[in-house]
Protein backbone atom coordinates (compact mmCIF):
# COMPACT_ATOMS: atom_id res chain seq x y z
CA UNK A 1 0.00 0.00 0.00
CA UNK A 2 1.28 3.47 -0.87
CA UNK A 3 -1.50 5.76 0.41
CA UNK A 4 -2.61 6.96 2.85
CA UNK A 5 0.41 7.07 5.12
CA UNK A 6 0.53 4.92 8.23
CA UNK A 7 -1.24 6.59 11.20
CA UNK A 8 -3.02 9.11 8.97
CA UNK A 9 -6.10 10.76 10.53
CA UNK A 10 -9.38 11.59 8.77
CA UNK A 11 -12.57 13.26 10.00
CA UNK A 12 -15.67 11.11 10.05
CA UNK A 13 -17.50 11.22 6.71
CA UNK A 14 -14.48 12.19 4.61
CA UNK A 15 -13.79 9.68 1.80
CA UNK A 16 -10.47 7.85 2.17
CA UNK A 17 -8.64 6.90 -1.02
CA UNK A 18 -6.66 3.67 -0.77
CA UNK A 19 -3.80 3.27 -3.24
CA UNK A 20 -1.43 0.36 -3.72
CA UNK A 21 0.54 -1.50 -6.33
CA UNK A 22 1.29 -5.21 -6.77
CA UNK A 23 3.81 -6.83 -9.09
CA UNK A 24 4.68 -10.51 -9.54
CA UNK A 25 7.72 -11.88 -11.40
CA UNK A 26 5.59 -14.46 -13.24
CA UNK A 27 2.11 -12.92 -13.35
CA UNK A 28 3.12 -9.32 -13.91
CA UNK A 29 0.94 -6.50 -12.59
CA UNK A 30 -1.67 -7.63 -10.05
CA UNK A 31 -2.76 -4.18 -8.89
CA UNK A 32 -6.32 -4.68 -10.16
CA UNK A 33 -6.75 -7.72 -7.86
CA UNK A 34 -5.71 -6.07 -4.58
CA UNK A 35 -8.42 -6.51 -1.93
CA UNK A 36 -8.83 -4.04 0.91
CA UNK A 37 -10.20 -4.86 4.38
CA UNK A 38 -10.56 -2.95 7.66
CA UNK A 39 -10.45 -4.43 11.15
CA UNK A 40 -13.56 -2.36 12.03
CA UNK A 41 -15.65 -3.14 8.95
CA UNK A 42 -17.27 -6.48 8.12
CA UNK A 43 -17.52 -5.87 4.37
CA UNK A 44 -14.76 -5.71 1.78
CA UNK A 45 -13.74 -2.07 1.21
CA UNK A 46 -13.03 -2.70 -2.45
CA UNK A 47 -10.80 -4.34 -5.05
CA UNK A 48 -8.06 -2.80 -7.18
CA UNK A 49 -6.44 0.61 -6.89
CA UNK A 50 -7.44 3.28 -6.21
CA UNK A 51 -10.37 2.36 -3.95
CA UNK A 52 -12.47 4.99 -2.19
CA UNK A 53 -13.81 4.13 1.25
CA UNK A 54 -16.56 6.67 1.82
CA UNK A 55 -18.15 5.62 5.11
CA UNK A 56 -15.49 4.34 7.49
CA UNK A 57 -16.76 4.28 11.05
CA UNK A 58 -15.13 6.33 13.81
CA UNK A 59 -12.22 4.52 15.42
CA UNK A 60 -8.80 3.00 14.81
CA UNK A 61 -8.71 0.98 11.59
CA UNK A 62 -6.09 -1.61 10.70
CA UNK A 63 -6.28 -1.57 6.90
CA UNK A 64 -4.98 -4.69 5.13
CA UNK A 65 -4.26 -4.94 1.41
CA UNK A 66 -3.99 -8.49 0.07
CA UNK A 67 -3.14 -9.96 -3.32
CA UNK A 68 -2.90 -13.59 -4.50
CA UNK A 69 -0.94 -14.79 -7.53
CA UNK A 70 -1.84 -17.56 -9.96
CA UNK A 71 0.04 -20.07 -7.81
CA UNK A 72 -2.10 -19.31 -4.78
CA UNK A 73 0.57 -17.39 -2.87
CA UNK A 74 -0.82 -14.40 -0.94
CA UNK A 75 1.03 -11.23 0.10
CA UNK A 76 -0.37 -8.65 2.49
CA UNK A 77 0.50 -5.17 3.69
CA UNK A 78 -1.18 -3.39 6.62
CA UNK A 79 -1.28 0.11 8.06
CA UNK A 80 -3.27 2.04 10.65
CA UNK A 81 -5.55 4.99 10.06
CA UNK A 82 -7.69 6.97 12.49
CA UNK A 83 -11.20 8.25 11.82
CA UNK A 84 -12.27 10.94 14.28
CA UNK A 85 -15.58 12.64 14.83
CA UNK A 86 -18.97 12.15 16.39
CA UNK A 87 -21.35 14.38 18.33
CA UNK A 88 -22.56 14.42 21.94
CA UNK A 89 -23.81 10.99 22.90
CA UNK A 90 -22.02 9.30 19.99
CA UNK A 91 -19.28 6.83 21.00
CA UNK A 92 -15.86 7.61 19.52
CA UNK A 93 -12.82 5.33 19.55
CA UNK A 94 -9.53 6.90 20.62
CA UNK A 95 -6.32 5.78 18.90
CA UNK A 96 -3.99 3.45 20.80
CA UNK A 97 -0.57 4.67 19.71
CA UNK A 98 1.57 2.24 21.68
CA UNK A 99 1.31 -0.95 23.74
CA UNK A 100 3.91 -3.27 25.21
CA UNK A 101 4.93 -5.11 28.36
CA UNK A 102 8.09 -5.48 30.40
CA UNK A 103 9.54 -8.44 32.28
CA UNK A 104 11.69 -7.66 35.29
CA UNK A 105 13.97 -10.70 35.46
CA UNK A 106 17.68 -10.73 34.70
CA UNK A 107 17.30 -12.68 31.46
CA UNK A 108 14.70 -10.27 30.00
CA UNK A 109 15.19 -6.94 31.77
CA UNK A 110 16.77 -5.41 28.66
CA UNK A 111 14.32 -7.02 26.22
CA UNK A 112 11.77 -4.90 24.37
CA UNK A 113 8.46 -6.62 23.60
CA UNK A 114 6.87 -3.75 21.65
CA UNK A 115 6.48 -5.73 18.42
CA UNK A 116 4.70 -8.65 20.08
CA UNK A 117 1.01 -9.31 19.44
CA UNK A 118 0.39 -9.82 23.15
CA UNK A 119 1.14 -8.17 26.48
CA UNK A 120 1.38 -9.93 29.84
CA UNK A 121 0.34 -8.94 33.34
CA UNK A 122 1.85 -11.21 35.99
CA UNK A 123 3.44 -10.97 39.40
CA UNK A 124 5.72 -13.84 38.34
CA UNK A 125 8.64 -12.11 36.67
CA UNK A 126 6.95 -8.78 37.42
CA UNK A 127 5.34 -8.45 33.99
CA UNK A 128 3.69 -5.02 33.55
CA UNK A 129 1.75 -3.88 30.48
CA UNK A 130 1.66 -0.33 29.09
CA UNK A 131 -0.75 1.58 26.85
CA UNK A 132 -0.52 4.97 25.14
CA UNK A 133 -3.80 6.70 24.24
CA UNK A 134 -4.08 9.68 21.88
CA UNK A 135 -6.64 12.28 23.01
CA UNK A 136 -6.12 15.01 20.40
CA UNK A 137 -9.41 14.18 18.63
CA UNK A 138 -11.44 15.12 21.72
CA UNK A 139 -12.85 18.63 21.56
CA UNK A 140 -14.81 18.65 24.83
CA UNK A 141 -15.44 16.76 28.07
CA UNK A 142 -16.55 13.12 28.03
CA UNK A 143 -19.33 11.46 29.99
CA UNK A 144 -17.92 7.94 29.66
CA UNK A 145 -14.61 6.36 28.67
CA UNK A 146 -14.23 2.59 28.50
CA UNK A 147 -11.07 0.57 27.90
CA UNK A 148 -11.72 -2.80 26.23
CA UNK A 149 -9.05 -5.51 26.34
CA UNK A 150 -9.08 -8.81 24.44
CA UNK A 151 -8.15 -11.68 26.77
CA UNK A 152 -5.72 -14.15 25.19
CA UNK A 153 -4.72 -16.19 28.24
CA UNK A 154 -5.80 -16.63 31.86
CA UNK A 155 -3.18 -18.57 33.81
CA UNK A 156 -4.39 -17.37 37.20
CA UNK A 157 -7.68 -15.48 37.44
CA UNK A 158 -7.79 -12.42 39.66
CA UNK A 159 -7.51 -8.65 39.72
CA UNK A 160 -5.55 -6.21 37.56
CA UNK A 161 -4.83 -2.66 38.68
CA UNK A 162 -4.68 0.41 36.41
CA UNK A 163 -1.94 2.97 37.13
CA UNK A 164 -1.04 6.40 35.80
CA UNK A 165 2.30 6.45 33.96
CA UNK A 166 4.26 9.52 35.01
CA UNK A 167 6.97 9.92 32.35
CA UNK A 168 7.58 9.31 28.67
CA UNK A 169 8.18 5.89 27.12
CA UNK A 170 8.24 4.36 23.65
CA UNK A 171 6.68 1.12 22.43
CA UNK A 172 9.85 0.30 20.52
CA UNK A 173 12.30 0.81 23.37
CA UNK A 174 10.61 0.26 26.76
CA UNK A 175 12.19 -2.45 28.92
CA UNK A 176 12.24 -3.35 32.61
CA UNK A 177 15.57 -1.54 32.89
CA UNK A 178 14.27 1.79 31.51
CA UNK A 179 10.77 1.87 33.00
CA UNK A 180 8.92 5.18 33.09
CA UNK A 181 7.63 6.45 36.40
CA UNK A 182 4.45 4.72 37.59
CA UNK A 183 2.04 6.03 40.23
CA UNK A 184 1.81 3.15 42.71
CA UNK A 185 -1.73 4.16 43.75
CA UNK A 186 -4.18 2.32 41.47
CA UNK A 187 -6.55 4.51 39.49
CA UNK A 188 -8.91 1.57 39.00
CA UNK A 189 -9.03 -2.22 39.29
CA UNK A 190 -10.84 -4.90 37.30
CA UNK A 191 -11.30 -8.64 37.48
CA UNK A 192 -10.31 -11.22 34.86
CA UNK A 193 -11.75 -14.74 35.11
CA UNK A 194 -11.49 -17.94 33.12
CA UNK A 195 -14.86 -17.11 31.57
CA UNK A 196 -13.23 -14.07 29.90
CA UNK A 197 -10.76 -16.20 27.91
CA UNK A 198 -11.21 -15.55 24.19
CA UNK A 199 -13.48 -12.59 24.94
CA UNK A 200 -13.02 -9.10 26.32
CA UNK A 201 -13.00 -7.24 29.61
CA UNK A 202 -14.01 -3.61 30.01
CA UNK A 203 -12.61 -1.00 32.37
CA UNK A 204 -14.12 2.37 33.24
CA UNK A 205 -11.35 4.97 32.76
CA UNK A 206 -13.60 8.03 32.54
CA UNK A 207 -11.88 9.89 35.36
CA UNK A 208 -8.45 9.12 33.92
CA UNK A 209 -9.35 10.49 30.47
CA UNK A 210 -10.87 13.56 32.10
CA UNK A 211 -7.68 14.11 34.08
CA UNK A 212 -5.59 13.90 30.91
CA UNK A 213 -7.90 16.35 29.15
CA UNK A 214 -7.31 18.88 31.94
CA UNK A 215 -3.59 18.03 32.11
CA UNK A 216 -2.51 17.02 28.56
CA UNK A 217 1.18 17.33 29.36
CA UNK A 218 0.75 14.49 31.87
CA UNK A 219 -0.69 11.98 29.39
CA UNK A 220 1.99 9.31 29.32
CA UNK A 221 -0.52 6.49 29.17
CA UNK A 222 -1.38 3.83 31.71
CA UNK A 223 0.14 0.69 33.19
CA UNK A 224 -1.57 -2.59 34.07
CA UNK A 225 -0.20 -4.52 37.05
CA UNK A 226 -1.01 -7.84 38.69
CA UNK A 227 -2.74 -7.93 42.08
CA UNK A 228 -2.14 -10.92 44.38
CA UNK A 229 -0.77 -13.37 41.83
CA UNK A 230 -3.01 -12.67 38.83
CA UNK A 231 -1.47 -13.99 35.58
CA UNK A 232 -3.22 -12.90 32.37
CA UNK A 233 -2.37 -12.00 28.78
CA UNK A 234 -4.06 -9.42 26.56
CA UNK A 235 -3.77 -8.89 22.81
CA UNK A 236 -1.96 -5.80 21.47
CA UNK A 237 -2.71 -3.66 18.43
CA UNK A 238 -0.20 -5.73 16.42
CA UNK A 239 -2.66 -8.63 16.63
CA UNK A 240 -5.46 -6.68 14.93
CA UNK A 241 -7.60 -7.17 18.06
CA UNK A 242 -5.78 -4.85 20.41
CA UNK A 243 -6.99 -2.48 23.12
CA UNK A 244 -9.78 -0.04 22.31
CA UNK A 245 -10.82 3.09 24.20
CA UNK A 246 -14.34 4.28 23.45
CA UNK A 247 -15.56 7.62 24.75
CA UNK A 248 -18.93 9.34 24.75
CA UNK A 249 -19.02 13.13 24.50
CA UNK A 250 -20.56 15.24 27.23
CA UNK A 251 -20.01 15.43 30.98
CA UNK A 252 -18.00 17.52 33.38
CA UNK A 253 -14.79 19.46 33.20
CA UNK A 254 -12.26 16.88 34.40
CA UNK A 255 -10.73 15.33 37.47
CA UNK A 256 -7.65 15.71 39.62
CA UNK A 257 -5.28 13.03 40.79
CA UNK A 258 -6.86 10.38 43.03
mmCIF file of C-alpha atoms in Angstrom:
data_model
loop_
_atom_site.group_PDB
_atom_site.id
_atom_site.type_symbol
_atom_site.label_atom_id
_atom_site.label_comp_id
_atom_site.label_asym_id
_atom_site.label_seq_id
_atom_site.Cartn_x
_atom_site.Cartn_y
_atom_site.Cartn_z
ATOM 1 C CA UNK A 1 0.000 0.000 0.000
ATOM 2 C CA UNK A 2 1.284 3.471 -0.869
ATOM 3 C CA UNK A 3 -1.497 5.757 0.406
ATOM 4 C CA UNK A 4 -2.612 6.956 2.847
ATOM 5 C CA UNK A 5 0.413 7.066 5.120
ATOM 6 C CA UNK A 6 0.527 4.916 8.232
ATOM 7 C CA UNK A 7 -1.236 6.588 11.203
ATOM 8 C CA UNK A 8 -3.022 9.107 8.967
ATOM 9 C CA UNK A 9 -6.100 10.762 10.534
ATOM 10 C CA UNK A 10 -9.376 11.591 8.770
ATOM 11 C CA UNK A 11 -12.567 13.261 10.003
ATOM 12 C CA UNK A 12 -15.666 11.107 10.049
ATOM 13 C CA UNK A 13 -17.499 11.220 6.711
ATOM 14 C CA UNK A 14 -14.481 12.186 4.613
ATOM 15 C CA UNK A 15 -13.789 9.683 1.805
ATOM 16 C CA UNK A 16 -10.475 7.852 2.169
ATOM 17 C CA UNK A 17 -8.637 6.904 -1.016
ATOM 18 C CA UNK A 18 -6.661 3.673 -0.768
ATOM 19 C CA UNK A 19 -3.800 3.274 -3.243
ATOM 20 C CA UNK A 20 -1.435 0.362 -3.717
ATOM 21 C CA UNK A 21 0.544 -1.499 -6.334
ATOM 22 C CA UNK A 22 1.292 -5.205 -6.774
ATOM 23 C CA UNK A 23 3.807 -6.834 -9.094
ATOM 24 C CA UNK A 24 4.677 -10.509 -9.540
ATOM 25 C CA UNK A 25 7.716 -11.879 -11.398
ATOM 26 C CA UNK A 26 5.594 -14.465 -13.237
ATOM 27 C CA UNK A 27 2.107 -12.919 -13.348
ATOM 28 C CA UNK A 28 3.116 -9.321 -13.910
ATOM 29 C CA UNK A 29 0.940 -6.500 -12.592
ATOM 30 C CA UNK A 30 -1.674 -7.627 -10.054
ATOM 31 C CA UNK A 31 -2.765 -4.183 -8.887
ATOM 32 C CA UNK A 32 -6.319 -4.681 -10.158
ATOM 33 C CA UNK A 33 -6.749 -7.718 -7.862
ATOM 34 C CA UNK A 34 -5.708 -6.072 -4.580
ATOM 35 C CA UNK A 35 -8.416 -6.511 -1.934
ATOM 36 C CA UNK A 36 -8.832 -4.036 0.906
ATOM 37 C CA UNK A 37 -10.202 -4.862 4.375
ATOM 38 C CA UNK A 38 -10.560 -2.946 7.660
ATOM 39 C CA UNK A 39 -10.453 -4.426 11.152
ATOM 40 C CA UNK A 40 -13.562 -2.360 12.026
ATOM 41 C CA UNK A 41 -15.654 -3.137 8.951
ATOM 42 C CA UNK A 42 -17.269 -6.481 8.121
ATOM 43 C CA UNK A 43 -17.520 -5.874 4.369
ATOM 44 C CA UNK A 44 -14.756 -5.710 1.780
ATOM 45 C CA UNK A 45 -13.739 -2.074 1.208
ATOM 46 C CA UNK A 46 -13.033 -2.699 -2.451
ATOM 47 C CA UNK A 47 -10.797 -4.336 -5.052
ATOM 48 C CA UNK A 48 -8.065 -2.799 -7.178
ATOM 49 C CA UNK A 49 -6.438 0.614 -6.891
ATOM 50 C CA UNK A 50 -7.444 3.277 -6.213
ATOM 51 C CA UNK A 51 -10.367 2.364 -3.948
ATOM 52 C CA UNK A 52 -12.474 4.992 -2.191
ATOM 53 C CA UNK A 53 -13.812 4.128 1.253
ATOM 54 C CA UNK A 54 -16.563 6.671 1.823
ATOM 55 C CA UNK A 55 -18.148 5.625 5.108
ATOM 56 C CA UNK A 56 -15.494 4.344 7.492
ATOM 57 C CA UNK A 57 -16.757 4.278 11.051
ATOM 58 C CA UNK A 58 -15.132 6.333 13.814
ATOM 59 C CA UNK A 59 -12.216 4.516 15.418
ATOM 60 C CA UNK A 60 -8.801 3.000 14.812
ATOM 61 C CA UNK A 61 -8.714 0.984 11.590
ATOM 62 C CA UNK A 62 -6.086 -1.606 10.695
ATOM 63 C CA UNK A 63 -6.277 -1.567 6.900
ATOM 64 C CA UNK A 64 -4.979 -4.690 5.130
ATOM 65 C CA UNK A 65 -4.262 -4.935 1.407
ATOM 66 C CA UNK A 66 -3.989 -8.492 0.067
ATOM 67 C CA UNK A 67 -3.139 -9.956 -3.324
ATOM 68 C CA UNK A 68 -2.900 -13.589 -4.505
ATOM 69 C CA UNK A 69 -0.937 -14.791 -7.528
ATOM 70 C CA UNK A 70 -1.835 -17.565 -9.960
ATOM 71 C CA UNK A 71 0.042 -20.074 -7.813
ATOM 72 C CA UNK A 72 -2.101 -19.312 -4.780
ATOM 73 C CA UNK A 73 0.571 -17.393 -2.872
ATOM 74 C CA UNK A 74 -0.815 -14.402 -0.941
ATOM 75 C CA UNK A 75 1.028 -11.232 0.096
ATOM 76 C CA UNK A 76 -0.369 -8.649 2.494
ATOM 77 C CA UNK A 77 0.499 -5.170 3.694
ATOM 78 C CA UNK A 78 -1.176 -3.387 6.616
ATOM 79 C CA UNK A 79 -1.282 0.109 8.056
ATOM 80 C CA UNK A 80 -3.274 2.039 10.654
ATOM 81 C CA UNK A 81 -5.553 4.989 10.059
ATOM 82 C CA UNK A 82 -7.692 6.966 12.492
ATOM 83 C CA UNK A 83 -11.201 8.252 11.824
ATOM 84 C CA UNK A 84 -12.275 10.935 14.276
ATOM 85 C CA UNK A 85 -15.580 12.643 14.830
ATOM 86 C CA UNK A 86 -18.975 12.148 16.390
ATOM 87 C CA UNK A 87 -21.351 14.384 18.331
ATOM 88 C CA UNK A 88 -22.559 14.422 21.938
ATOM 89 C CA UNK A 89 -23.812 10.995 22.902
ATOM 90 C CA UNK A 90 -22.021 9.298 19.987
ATOM 91 C CA UNK A 91 -19.281 6.826 20.999
ATOM 92 C CA UNK A 92 -15.860 7.606 19.518
ATOM 93 C CA UNK A 93 -12.821 5.329 19.551
ATOM 94 C CA UNK A 94 -9.531 6.899 20.618
ATOM 95 C CA UNK A 95 -6.316 5.779 18.895
ATOM 96 C CA UNK A 96 -3.991 3.449 20.798
ATOM 97 C CA UNK A 97 -0.568 4.672 19.708
ATOM 98 C CA UNK A 98 1.571 2.237 21.677
ATOM 99 C CA UNK A 99 1.309 -0.947 23.738
ATOM 100 C CA UNK A 100 3.907 -3.268 25.206
ATOM 101 C CA UNK A 101 4.928 -5.107 28.360
ATOM 102 C CA UNK A 102 8.090 -5.477 30.398
ATOM 103 C CA UNK A 103 9.537 -8.436 32.279
ATOM 104 C CA UNK A 104 11.688 -7.657 35.293
ATOM 105 C CA UNK A 105 13.965 -10.705 35.465
ATOM 106 C CA UNK A 106 17.683 -10.731 34.702
ATOM 107 C CA UNK A 107 17.299 -12.679 31.457
ATOM 108 C CA UNK A 108 14.701 -10.270 30.003
ATOM 109 C CA UNK A 109 15.187 -6.944 31.774
ATOM 110 C CA UNK A 110 16.769 -5.412 28.656
ATOM 111 C CA UNK A 111 14.318 -7.020 26.216
ATOM 112 C CA UNK A 112 11.772 -4.903 24.375
ATOM 113 C CA UNK A 113 8.456 -6.620 23.598
ATOM 114 C CA UNK A 114 6.873 -3.751 21.651
ATOM 115 C CA UNK A 115 6.482 -5.726 18.422
ATOM 116 C CA UNK A 116 4.703 -8.651 20.080
ATOM 117 C CA UNK A 117 1.012 -9.315 19.436
ATOM 118 C CA UNK A 118 0.387 -9.822 23.149
ATOM 119 C CA UNK A 119 1.136 -8.173 26.478
ATOM 120 C CA UNK A 120 1.376 -9.926 29.836
ATOM 121 C CA UNK A 121 0.338 -8.941 33.343
ATOM 122 C CA UNK A 122 1.852 -11.206 35.992
ATOM 123 C CA UNK A 123 3.436 -10.973 39.400
ATOM 124 C CA UNK A 124 5.716 -13.836 38.345
ATOM 125 C CA UNK A 125 8.645 -12.111 36.669
ATOM 126 C CA UNK A 126 6.949 -8.780 37.422
ATOM 127 C CA UNK A 127 5.341 -8.447 33.993
ATOM 128 C CA UNK A 128 3.693 -5.016 33.552
ATOM 129 C CA UNK A 129 1.750 -3.881 30.482
ATOM 130 C CA UNK A 130 1.662 -0.335 29.094
ATOM 131 C CA UNK A 131 -0.749 1.580 26.847
ATOM 132 C CA UNK A 132 -0.517 4.965 25.143
ATOM 133 C CA UNK A 133 -3.795 6.701 24.241
ATOM 134 C CA UNK A 134 -4.081 9.681 21.877
ATOM 135 C CA UNK A 135 -6.636 12.281 23.010
ATOM 136 C CA UNK A 136 -6.120 15.007 20.396
ATOM 137 C CA UNK A 137 -9.407 14.181 18.635
ATOM 138 C CA UNK A 138 -11.437 15.115 21.721
ATOM 139 C CA UNK A 139 -12.855 18.632 21.559
ATOM 140 C CA UNK A 140 -14.811 18.650 24.829
ATOM 141 C CA UNK A 141 -15.442 16.757 28.066
ATOM 142 C CA UNK A 142 -16.549 13.123 28.030
ATOM 143 C CA UNK A 143 -19.331 11.456 29.994
ATOM 144 C CA UNK A 144 -17.921 7.943 29.657
ATOM 145 C CA UNK A 145 -14.610 6.364 28.669
ATOM 146 C CA UNK A 146 -14.229 2.591 28.496
ATOM 147 C CA UNK A 147 -11.074 0.565 27.897
ATOM 148 C CA UNK A 148 -11.723 -2.801 26.227
ATOM 149 C CA UNK A 149 -9.055 -5.507 26.341
ATOM 150 C CA UNK A 150 -9.077 -8.812 24.443
ATOM 151 C CA UNK A 151 -8.152 -11.682 26.768
ATOM 152 C CA UNK A 152 -5.722 -14.146 25.187
ATOM 153 C CA UNK A 153 -4.721 -16.188 28.236
ATOM 154 C CA UNK A 154 -5.797 -16.631 31.857
ATOM 155 C CA UNK A 155 -3.182 -18.574 33.815
ATOM 156 C CA UNK A 156 -4.388 -17.374 37.201
ATOM 157 C CA UNK A 157 -7.682 -15.481 37.438
ATOM 158 C CA UNK A 158 -7.795 -12.415 39.663
ATOM 159 C CA UNK A 159 -7.507 -8.651 39.723
ATOM 160 C CA UNK A 160 -5.547 -6.212 37.556
ATOM 161 C CA UNK A 161 -4.831 -2.661 38.684
ATOM 162 C CA UNK A 162 -4.682 0.414 36.415
ATOM 163 C CA UNK A 163 -1.942 2.972 37.134
ATOM 164 C CA UNK A 164 -1.042 6.398 35.800
ATOM 165 C CA UNK A 165 2.297 6.453 33.955
ATOM 166 C CA UNK A 166 4.263 9.517 35.011
ATOM 167 C CA UNK A 167 6.970 9.922 32.355
ATOM 168 C CA UNK A 168 7.583 9.306 28.668
ATOM 169 C CA UNK A 169 8.179 5.890 27.123
ATOM 170 C CA UNK A 170 8.244 4.357 23.654
ATOM 171 C CA UNK A 171 6.678 1.118 22.431
ATOM 172 C CA UNK A 172 9.846 0.301 20.525
ATOM 173 C CA UNK A 173 12.299 0.807 23.373
ATOM 174 C CA UNK A 174 10.612 0.262 26.755
ATOM 175 C CA UNK A 175 12.190 -2.453 28.917
ATOM 176 C CA UNK A 176 12.236 -3.346 32.606
ATOM 177 C CA UNK A 177 15.567 -1.537 32.886
ATOM 178 C CA UNK A 178 14.267 1.788 31.514
ATOM 179 C CA UNK A 179 10.773 1.867 32.997
ATOM 180 C CA UNK A 180 8.922 5.182 33.092
ATOM 181 C CA UNK A 181 7.629 6.452 36.400
ATOM 182 C CA UNK A 182 4.449 4.723 37.587
ATOM 183 C CA UNK A 183 2.045 6.033 40.232
ATOM 184 C CA UNK A 184 1.807 3.154 42.714
ATOM 185 C CA UNK A 185 -1.726 4.162 43.746
ATOM 186 C CA UNK A 186 -4.181 2.319 41.465
ATOM 187 C CA UNK A 187 -6.548 4.506 39.485
ATOM 188 C CA UNK A 188 -8.912 1.570 38.996
ATOM 189 C CA UNK A 189 -9.028 -2.224 39.290
ATOM 190 C CA UNK A 190 -10.838 -4.896 37.305
ATOM 191 C CA UNK A 191 -11.302 -8.642 37.477
ATOM 192 C CA UNK A 192 -10.305 -11.223 34.860
ATOM 193 C CA UNK A 193 -11.748 -14.739 35.111
ATOM 194 C CA UNK A 194 -11.494 -17.939 33.122
ATOM 195 C CA UNK A 195 -14.859 -17.110 31.568
ATOM 196 C CA UNK A 196 -13.229 -14.067 29.900
ATOM 197 C CA UNK A 197 -10.763 -16.204 27.910
ATOM 198 C CA UNK A 198 -11.209 -15.550 24.193
ATOM 199 C CA UNK A 199 -13.477 -12.593 24.935
ATOM 200 C CA UNK A 200 -13.020 -9.102 26.318
ATOM 201 C CA UNK A 201 -13.002 -7.240 29.608
ATOM 202 C CA UNK A 202 -14.008 -3.614 30.007
ATOM 203 C CA UNK A 203 -12.613 -1.002 32.375
ATOM 204 C CA UNK A 204 -14.121 2.372 33.236
ATOM 205 C CA UNK A 205 -11.348 4.966 32.762
ATOM 206 C CA UNK A 206 -13.603 8.027 32.536
ATOM 207 C CA UNK A 207 -11.880 9.890 35.360
ATOM 208 C CA UNK A 208 -8.448 9.120 33.918
ATOM 209 C CA UNK A 209 -9.353 10.485 30.473
ATOM 210 C CA UNK A 210 -10.874 13.563 32.104
ATOM 211 C CA UNK A 211 -7.683 14.113 34.085
ATOM 212 C CA UNK A 212 -5.591 13.896 30.907
ATOM 213 C CA UNK A 213 -7.904 16.345 29.152
ATOM 214 C CA UNK A 214 -7.307 18.875 31.939
ATOM 215 C CA UNK A 215 -3.587 18.025 32.109
ATOM 216 C CA UNK A 216 -2.514 17.024 28.559
ATOM 217 C CA UNK A 217 1.183 17.330 29.363
ATOM 218 C CA UNK A 218 0.753 14.485 31.871
ATOM 219 C CA UNK A 219 -0.691 11.985 29.390
ATOM 220 C CA UNK A 220 1.990 9.312 29.318
ATOM 221 C CA UNK A 221 -0.521 6.494 29.173
ATOM 222 C CA UNK A 222 -1.384 3.833 31.710
ATOM 223 C CA UNK A 223 0.138 0.694 33.194
ATOM 224 C CA UNK A 224 -1.565 -2.586 34.065
ATOM 225 C CA UNK A 225 -0.198 -4.519 37.049
ATOM 226 C CA UNK A 226 -1.005 -7.842 38.690
ATOM 227 C CA UNK A 227 -2.737 -7.926 42.079
ATOM 228 C CA UNK A 228 -2.138 -10.918 44.375
ATOM 229 C CA UNK A 229 -0.774 -13.368 41.829
ATOM 230 C CA UNK A 230 -3.009 -12.668 38.830
ATOM 231 C CA UNK A 231 -1.468 -13.995 35.583
ATOM 232 C CA UNK A 232 -3.224 -12.898 32.371
ATOM 233 C CA UNK A 233 -2.374 -12.004 28.784
ATOM 234 C CA UNK A 234 -4.064 -9.422 26.556
ATOM 235 C CA UNK A 235 -3.770 -8.886 22.808
ATOM 236 C CA UNK A 236 -1.957 -5.803 21.468
ATOM 237 C CA UNK A 237 -2.714 -3.662 18.425
ATOM 238 C CA UNK A 238 -0.197 -5.730 16.423
ATOM 239 C CA UNK A 239 -2.662 -8.633 16.628
ATOM 240 C CA UNK A 240 -5.457 -6.683 14.927
ATOM 241 C CA UNK A 241 -7.603 -7.167 18.061
ATOM 242 C CA UNK A 242 -5.782 -4.850 20.415
ATOM 243 C CA UNK A 243 -6.994 -2.476 23.115
ATOM 244 C CA UNK A 244 -9.784 -0.041 22.313
ATOM 245 C CA UNK A 245 -10.823 3.092 24.198
ATOM 246 C CA UNK A 246 -14.341 4.275 23.451
ATOM 247 C CA UNK A 247 -15.557 7.618 24.753
ATOM 248 C CA UNK A 248 -18.928 9.338 24.748
ATOM 249 C CA UNK A 249 -19.023 13.129 24.500
ATOM 250 C CA UNK A 250 -20.556 15.236 27.227
ATOM 251 C CA UNK A 251 -20.008 15.434 30.982
ATOM 252 C CA UNK A 252 -17.997 17.519 33.384
ATOM 253 C CA UNK A 253 -14.794 19.456 33.199
ATOM 254 C CA UNK A 254 -12.260 16.876 34.397
ATOM 255 C CA UNK A 255 -10.734 15.327 37.471
ATOM 256 C CA UNK A 256 -7.653 15.706 39.623
ATOM 257 C CA UNK A 257 -5.280 13.031 40.795
ATOM 258 C CA UNK A 258 -6.859 10.383 43.026
#
